[in-house]
mmCIF file of C-alpha atoms in Angstrom:
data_model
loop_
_atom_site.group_PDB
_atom_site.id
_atom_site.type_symbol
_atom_site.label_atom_id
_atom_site.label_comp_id
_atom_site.label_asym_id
_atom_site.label_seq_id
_atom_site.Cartn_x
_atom_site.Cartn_y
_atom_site.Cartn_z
ATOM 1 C CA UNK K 28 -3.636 9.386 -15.161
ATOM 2 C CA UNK K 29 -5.112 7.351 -12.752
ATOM 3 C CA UNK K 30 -6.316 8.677 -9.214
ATOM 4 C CA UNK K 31 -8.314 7.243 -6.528
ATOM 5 C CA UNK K 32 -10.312 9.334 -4.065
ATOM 6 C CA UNK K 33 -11.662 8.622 -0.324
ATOM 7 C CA UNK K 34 -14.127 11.378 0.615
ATOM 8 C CA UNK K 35 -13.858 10.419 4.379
ATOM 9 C CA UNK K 36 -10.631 10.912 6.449
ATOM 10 C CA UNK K 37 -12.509 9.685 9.602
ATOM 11 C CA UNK K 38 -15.048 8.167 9.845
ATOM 12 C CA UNK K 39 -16.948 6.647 13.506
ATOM 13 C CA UNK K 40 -19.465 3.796 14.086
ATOM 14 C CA UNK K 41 -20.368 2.024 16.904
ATOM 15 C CA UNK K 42 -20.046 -1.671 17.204
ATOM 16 C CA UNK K 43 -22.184 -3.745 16.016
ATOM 17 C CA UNK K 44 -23.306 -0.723 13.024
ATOM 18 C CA UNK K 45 -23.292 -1.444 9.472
ATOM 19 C CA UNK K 46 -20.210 0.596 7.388
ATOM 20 C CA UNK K 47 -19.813 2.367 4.087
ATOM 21 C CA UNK K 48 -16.583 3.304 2.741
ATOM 22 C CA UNK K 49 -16.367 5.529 -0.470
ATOM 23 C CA UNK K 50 -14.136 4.884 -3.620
ATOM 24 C CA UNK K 51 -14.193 6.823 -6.956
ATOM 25 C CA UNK K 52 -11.317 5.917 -8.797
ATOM 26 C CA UNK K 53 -10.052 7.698 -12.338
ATOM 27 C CA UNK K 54 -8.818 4.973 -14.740
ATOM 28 C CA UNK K 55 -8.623 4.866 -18.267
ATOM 29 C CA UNK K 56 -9.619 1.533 -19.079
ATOM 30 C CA UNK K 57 -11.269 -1.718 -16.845
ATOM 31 C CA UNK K 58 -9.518 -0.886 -13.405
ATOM 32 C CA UNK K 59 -8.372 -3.364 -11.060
ATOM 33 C CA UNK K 60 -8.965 -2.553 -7.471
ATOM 34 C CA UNK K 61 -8.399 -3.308 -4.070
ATOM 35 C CA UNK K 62 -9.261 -2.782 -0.819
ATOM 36 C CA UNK K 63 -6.517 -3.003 2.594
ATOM 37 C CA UNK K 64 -6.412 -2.429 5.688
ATOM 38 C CA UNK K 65 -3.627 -0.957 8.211
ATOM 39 C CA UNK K 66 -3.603 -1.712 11.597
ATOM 40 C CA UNK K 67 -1.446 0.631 14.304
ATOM 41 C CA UNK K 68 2.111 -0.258 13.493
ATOM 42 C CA UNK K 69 1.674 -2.515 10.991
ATOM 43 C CA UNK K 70 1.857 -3.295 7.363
ATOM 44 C CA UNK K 71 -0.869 -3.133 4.462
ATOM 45 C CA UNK K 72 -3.189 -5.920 4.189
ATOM 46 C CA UNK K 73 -5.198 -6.980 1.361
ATOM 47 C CA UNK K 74 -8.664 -7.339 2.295
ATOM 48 C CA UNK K 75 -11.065 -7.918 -1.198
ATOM 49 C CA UNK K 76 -9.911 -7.214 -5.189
ATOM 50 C CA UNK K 77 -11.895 -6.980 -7.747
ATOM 51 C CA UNK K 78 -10.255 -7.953 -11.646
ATOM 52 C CA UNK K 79 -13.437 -9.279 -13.563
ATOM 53 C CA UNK K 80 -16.491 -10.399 -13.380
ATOM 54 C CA UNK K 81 -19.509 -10.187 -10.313
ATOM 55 C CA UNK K 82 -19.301 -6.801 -9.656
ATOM 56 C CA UNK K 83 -19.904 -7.832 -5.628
ATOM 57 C CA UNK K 84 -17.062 -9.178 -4.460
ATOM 58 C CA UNK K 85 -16.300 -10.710 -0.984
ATOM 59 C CA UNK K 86 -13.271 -10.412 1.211
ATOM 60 C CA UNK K 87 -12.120 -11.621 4.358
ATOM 61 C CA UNK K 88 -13.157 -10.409 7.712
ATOM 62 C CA UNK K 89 -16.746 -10.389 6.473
ATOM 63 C CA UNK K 90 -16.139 -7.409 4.190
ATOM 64 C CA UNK K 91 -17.620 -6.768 0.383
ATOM 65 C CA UNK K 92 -16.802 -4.025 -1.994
ATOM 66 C CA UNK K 93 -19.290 -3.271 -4.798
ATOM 67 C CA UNK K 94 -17.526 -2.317 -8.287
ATOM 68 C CA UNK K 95 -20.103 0.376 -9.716
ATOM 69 C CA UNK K 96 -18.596 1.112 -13.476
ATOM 70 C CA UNK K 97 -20.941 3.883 -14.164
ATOM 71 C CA UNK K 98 -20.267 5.796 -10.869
ATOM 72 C CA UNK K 99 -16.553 5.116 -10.762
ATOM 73 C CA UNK K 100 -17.009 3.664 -7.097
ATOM 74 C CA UNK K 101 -15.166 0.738 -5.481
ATOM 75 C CA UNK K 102 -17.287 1.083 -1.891
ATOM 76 C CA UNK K 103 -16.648 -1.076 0.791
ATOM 77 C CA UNK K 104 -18.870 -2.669 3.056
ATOM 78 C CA UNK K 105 -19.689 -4.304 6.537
ATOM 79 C CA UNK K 106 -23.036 -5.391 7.640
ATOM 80 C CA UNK K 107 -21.628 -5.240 11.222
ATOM 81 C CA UNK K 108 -18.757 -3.616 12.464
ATOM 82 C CA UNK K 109 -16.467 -4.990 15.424
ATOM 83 C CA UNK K 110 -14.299 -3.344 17.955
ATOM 84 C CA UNK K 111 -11.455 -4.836 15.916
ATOM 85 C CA UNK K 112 -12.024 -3.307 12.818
ATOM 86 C CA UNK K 113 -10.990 -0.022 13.969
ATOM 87 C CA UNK K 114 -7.978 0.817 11.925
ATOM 88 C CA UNK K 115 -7.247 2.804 8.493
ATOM 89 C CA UNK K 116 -8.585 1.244 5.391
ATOM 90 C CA UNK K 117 -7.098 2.251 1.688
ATOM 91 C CA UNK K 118 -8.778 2.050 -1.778
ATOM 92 C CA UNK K 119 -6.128 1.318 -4.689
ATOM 93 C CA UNK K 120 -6.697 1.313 -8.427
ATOM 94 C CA UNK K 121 -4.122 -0.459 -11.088
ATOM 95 C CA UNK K 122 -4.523 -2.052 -13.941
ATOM 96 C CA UNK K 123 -2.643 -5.006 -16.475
ATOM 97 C CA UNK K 124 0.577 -3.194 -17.284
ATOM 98 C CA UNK K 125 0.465 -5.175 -20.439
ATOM 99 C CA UNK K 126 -2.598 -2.822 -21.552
ATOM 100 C CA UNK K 127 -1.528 0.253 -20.269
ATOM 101 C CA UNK K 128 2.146 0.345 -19.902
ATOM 102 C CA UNK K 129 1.821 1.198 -16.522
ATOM 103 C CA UNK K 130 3.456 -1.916 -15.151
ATOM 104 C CA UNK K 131 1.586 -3.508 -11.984
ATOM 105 C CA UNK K 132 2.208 -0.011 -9.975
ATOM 106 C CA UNK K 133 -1.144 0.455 -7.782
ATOM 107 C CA UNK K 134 -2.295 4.319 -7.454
ATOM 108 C CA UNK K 135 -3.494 4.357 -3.541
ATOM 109 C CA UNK K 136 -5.973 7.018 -1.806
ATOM 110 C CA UNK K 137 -5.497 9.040 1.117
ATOM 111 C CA UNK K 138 -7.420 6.149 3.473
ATOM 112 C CA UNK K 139 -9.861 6.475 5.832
ATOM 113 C CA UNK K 140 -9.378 5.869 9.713
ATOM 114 C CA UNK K 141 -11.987 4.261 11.109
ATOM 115 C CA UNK K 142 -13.374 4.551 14.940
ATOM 116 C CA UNK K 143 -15.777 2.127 16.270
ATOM 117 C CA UNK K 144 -17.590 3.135 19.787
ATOM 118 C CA UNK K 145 -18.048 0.510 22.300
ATOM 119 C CA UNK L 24 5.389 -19.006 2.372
ATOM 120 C CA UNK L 25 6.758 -16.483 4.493
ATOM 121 C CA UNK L 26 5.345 -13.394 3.265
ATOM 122 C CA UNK L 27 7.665 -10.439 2.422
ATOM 123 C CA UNK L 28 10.210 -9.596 4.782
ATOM 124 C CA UNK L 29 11.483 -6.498 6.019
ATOM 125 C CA UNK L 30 14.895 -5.491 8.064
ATOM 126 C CA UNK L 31 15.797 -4.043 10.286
ATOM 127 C CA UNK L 32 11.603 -3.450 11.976
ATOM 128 C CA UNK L 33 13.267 -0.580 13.339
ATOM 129 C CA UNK L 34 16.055 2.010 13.026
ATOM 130 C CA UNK L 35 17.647 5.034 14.588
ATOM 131 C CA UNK L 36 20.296 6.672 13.130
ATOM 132 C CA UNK L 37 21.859 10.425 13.116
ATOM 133 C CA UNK L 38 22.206 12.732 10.670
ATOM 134 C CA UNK L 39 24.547 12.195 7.570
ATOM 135 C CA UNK L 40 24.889 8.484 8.142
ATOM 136 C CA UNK L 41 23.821 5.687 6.045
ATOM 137 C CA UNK L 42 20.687 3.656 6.469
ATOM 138 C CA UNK L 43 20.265 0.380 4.045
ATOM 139 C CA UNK L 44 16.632 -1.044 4.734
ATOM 140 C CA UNK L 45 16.498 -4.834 3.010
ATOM 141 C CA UNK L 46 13.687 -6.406 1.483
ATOM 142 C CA UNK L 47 13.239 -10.207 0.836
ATOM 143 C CA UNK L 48 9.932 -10.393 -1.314
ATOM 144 C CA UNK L 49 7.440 -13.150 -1.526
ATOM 145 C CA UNK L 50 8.784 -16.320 -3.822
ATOM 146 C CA UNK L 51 7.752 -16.572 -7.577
ATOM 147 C CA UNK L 52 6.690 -12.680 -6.965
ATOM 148 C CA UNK L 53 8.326 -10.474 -10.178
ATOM 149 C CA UNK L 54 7.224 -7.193 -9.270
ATOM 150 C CA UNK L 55 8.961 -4.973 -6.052
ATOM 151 C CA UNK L 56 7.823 -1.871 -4.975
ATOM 152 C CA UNK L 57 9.014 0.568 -2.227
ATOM 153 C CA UNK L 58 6.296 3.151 -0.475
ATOM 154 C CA UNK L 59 7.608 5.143 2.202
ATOM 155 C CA UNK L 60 4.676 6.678 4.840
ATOM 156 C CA UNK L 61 4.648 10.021 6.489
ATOM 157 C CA UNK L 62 1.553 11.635 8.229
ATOM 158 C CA UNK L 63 2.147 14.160 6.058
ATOM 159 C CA UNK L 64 2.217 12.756 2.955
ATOM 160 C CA UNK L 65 0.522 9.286 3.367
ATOM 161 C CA UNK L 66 1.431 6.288 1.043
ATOM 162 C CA UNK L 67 4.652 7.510 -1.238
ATOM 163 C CA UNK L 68 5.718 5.101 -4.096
ATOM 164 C CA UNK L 69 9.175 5.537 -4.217
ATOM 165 C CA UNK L 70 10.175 2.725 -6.781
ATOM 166 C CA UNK L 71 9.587 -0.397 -8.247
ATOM 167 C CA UNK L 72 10.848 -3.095 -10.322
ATOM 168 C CA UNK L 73 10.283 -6.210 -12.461
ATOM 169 C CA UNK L 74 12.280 -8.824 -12.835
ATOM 170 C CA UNK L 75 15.184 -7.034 -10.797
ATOM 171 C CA UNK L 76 15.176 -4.011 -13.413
ATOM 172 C CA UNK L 77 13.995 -0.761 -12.426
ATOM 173 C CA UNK L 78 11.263 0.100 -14.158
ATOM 174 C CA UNK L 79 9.711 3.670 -12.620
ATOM 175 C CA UNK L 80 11.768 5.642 -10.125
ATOM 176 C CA UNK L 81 10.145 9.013 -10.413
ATOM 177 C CA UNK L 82 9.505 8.554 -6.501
ATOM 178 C CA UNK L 83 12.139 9.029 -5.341
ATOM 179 C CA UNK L 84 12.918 12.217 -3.730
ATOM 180 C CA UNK L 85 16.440 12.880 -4.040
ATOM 181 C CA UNK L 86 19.962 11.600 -5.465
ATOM 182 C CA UNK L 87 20.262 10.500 -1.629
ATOM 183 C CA UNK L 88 18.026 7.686 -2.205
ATOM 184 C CA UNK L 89 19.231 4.935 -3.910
ATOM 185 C CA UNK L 90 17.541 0.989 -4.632
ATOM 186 C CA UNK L 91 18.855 -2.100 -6.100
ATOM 187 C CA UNK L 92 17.511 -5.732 -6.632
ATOM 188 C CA UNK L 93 20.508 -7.955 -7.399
ATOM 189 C CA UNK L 94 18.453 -11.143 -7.686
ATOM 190 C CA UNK L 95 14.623 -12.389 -7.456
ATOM 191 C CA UNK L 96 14.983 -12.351 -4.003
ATOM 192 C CA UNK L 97 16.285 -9.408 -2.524
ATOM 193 C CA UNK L 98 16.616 -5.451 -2.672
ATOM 194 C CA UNK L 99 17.998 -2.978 -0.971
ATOM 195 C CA UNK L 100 16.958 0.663 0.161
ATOM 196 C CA UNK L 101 19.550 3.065 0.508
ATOM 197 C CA UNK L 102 19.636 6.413 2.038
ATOM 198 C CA UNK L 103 22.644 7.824 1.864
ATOM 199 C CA UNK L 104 23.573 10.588 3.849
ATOM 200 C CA UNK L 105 20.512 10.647 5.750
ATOM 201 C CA UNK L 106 18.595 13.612 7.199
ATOM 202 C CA UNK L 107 15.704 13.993 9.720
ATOM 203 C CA UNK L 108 12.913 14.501 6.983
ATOM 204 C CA UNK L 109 13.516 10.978 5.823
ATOM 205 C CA UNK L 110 12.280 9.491 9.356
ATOM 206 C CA UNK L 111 9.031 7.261 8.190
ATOM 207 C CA UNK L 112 8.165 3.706 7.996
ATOM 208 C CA UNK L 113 9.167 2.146 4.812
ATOM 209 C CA UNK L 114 7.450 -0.695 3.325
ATOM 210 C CA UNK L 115 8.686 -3.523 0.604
ATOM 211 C CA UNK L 116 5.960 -5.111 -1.389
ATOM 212 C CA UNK L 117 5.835 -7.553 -4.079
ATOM 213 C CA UNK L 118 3.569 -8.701 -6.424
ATOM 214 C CA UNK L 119 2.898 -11.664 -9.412
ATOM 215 C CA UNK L 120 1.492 -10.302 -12.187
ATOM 216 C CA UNK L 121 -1.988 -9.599 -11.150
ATOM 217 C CA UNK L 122 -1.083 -6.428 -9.376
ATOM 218 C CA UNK L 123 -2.101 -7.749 -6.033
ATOM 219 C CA UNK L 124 0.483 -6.039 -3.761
ATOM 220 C CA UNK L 125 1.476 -7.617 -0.542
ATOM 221 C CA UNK L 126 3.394 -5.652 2.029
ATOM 222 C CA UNK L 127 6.252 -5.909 4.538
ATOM 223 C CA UNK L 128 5.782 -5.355 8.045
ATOM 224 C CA UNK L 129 7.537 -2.074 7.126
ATOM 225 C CA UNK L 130 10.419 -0.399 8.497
ATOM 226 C CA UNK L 131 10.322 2.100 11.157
ATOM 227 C CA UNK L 132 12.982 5.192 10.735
ATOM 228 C CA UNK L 133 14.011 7.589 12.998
ATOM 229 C CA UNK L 134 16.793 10.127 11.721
ATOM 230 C CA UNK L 135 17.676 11.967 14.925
#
């Protein structure tokens, strides 16, 4: 089964700060994985996936995950944090439904809310 | 493209009556999926389907729940009667066949 943990619930930085976000992900085969972001009252967005290939990948908003196969870690990253970025960011792991059967369901983690201190 | 679409943004109803929350996913898109979010118990997937056939429906919590998707275009969310522990937001997402999910605004509900 797969399962995706996010250590932090909360976690607070002050603007201008570099961030770390922790993934570790359980997946039975090459995972596909994704980063988004909620703002207050509003939807899901997709900020960075990884499928294949450079294990750095870049999103938008100036944000990069690092896919670490031997740790099991999808982290994401921020050399400097705004005021904006405060929201809740999720980690989700899925994979081709072809291979597993699973269909294109993605398995999500709890998120992390993020503060950032004026 | 529009991005998915979501209606009503917002809902109050009372006990025992019927809420239908409507979902118009993203164009080309084969895959639907319905999460429902609680503080309590986060992101839910409820179901999902693929090319308009339900494919995984374990979500769902009860026989008051009910979802179809007549065509590519459209699915519905049915609760059915409803009851105050169903007040959440509900999202719609959709998604081609690289499992990248994008998501409704979502669907606020408030079961009084």
């Amino acid at each position: 089964a797969q399962s995706v943990t996010q250590p932090d619930i909360h976690i607070t930085v002050s603007e201008g700060a570099s961030l770390e976000l922790r993934c570790n992900y359980s997946y039975g085969a090459t995972p596909y994985l994704f980063w988004y972001v909620q703002s207050p009252g509003q939807g899901l967005q997709l900020l960075l996936k990884y499928f294949s290939g450079d294990t750095l990948v870049q999103g938008i908003k100036g944000f990069e995950a690092e896919f670490k196969r031997s740790q099991s870690s999808f982290n994401l990253r921020k050399p400097s944090v705004h005021w904006s970025d405060a929201a809740e960011y999720f980690c989700a792991v899925g994979g081709s439904g072809v291979i597993t059967g699973g269909g294109n369901k993605l398995t999500f983690g709890t998120g992390t809310q993020l503060k950032v201190e004026l | 493209d529009a991005g998915v679409i979501q209606s009503p943004r917002h809902e109050v109803t009372e006990m025992g009556q019927e809420v239908t929350l409507r979902c118009k996913p993203i164009s080309g898109h084969d895959y639907l999926f319905w999460y429902r979010q609680t503080m309590m118990r986060g992101l839910e997937l409820l179901i999902y389907f693929n090319n308009n056939v339900p494919i995984d429906d374990s979500g769902m919590p009860e026989d008051r729940f009910s979802a179809k998707m007549p065509n590519a275009s459209f699915s519905t969310l049915k609760i059915q009667p409803s009851e105050p522990r169903d007040s959440a937001v509900y999202f719609c997402a959709s998604s081609g066949p690289r499992n990248e999910q994008f998501f409704g605004p979502g669907t606020r509900l408030t079961v009084l």
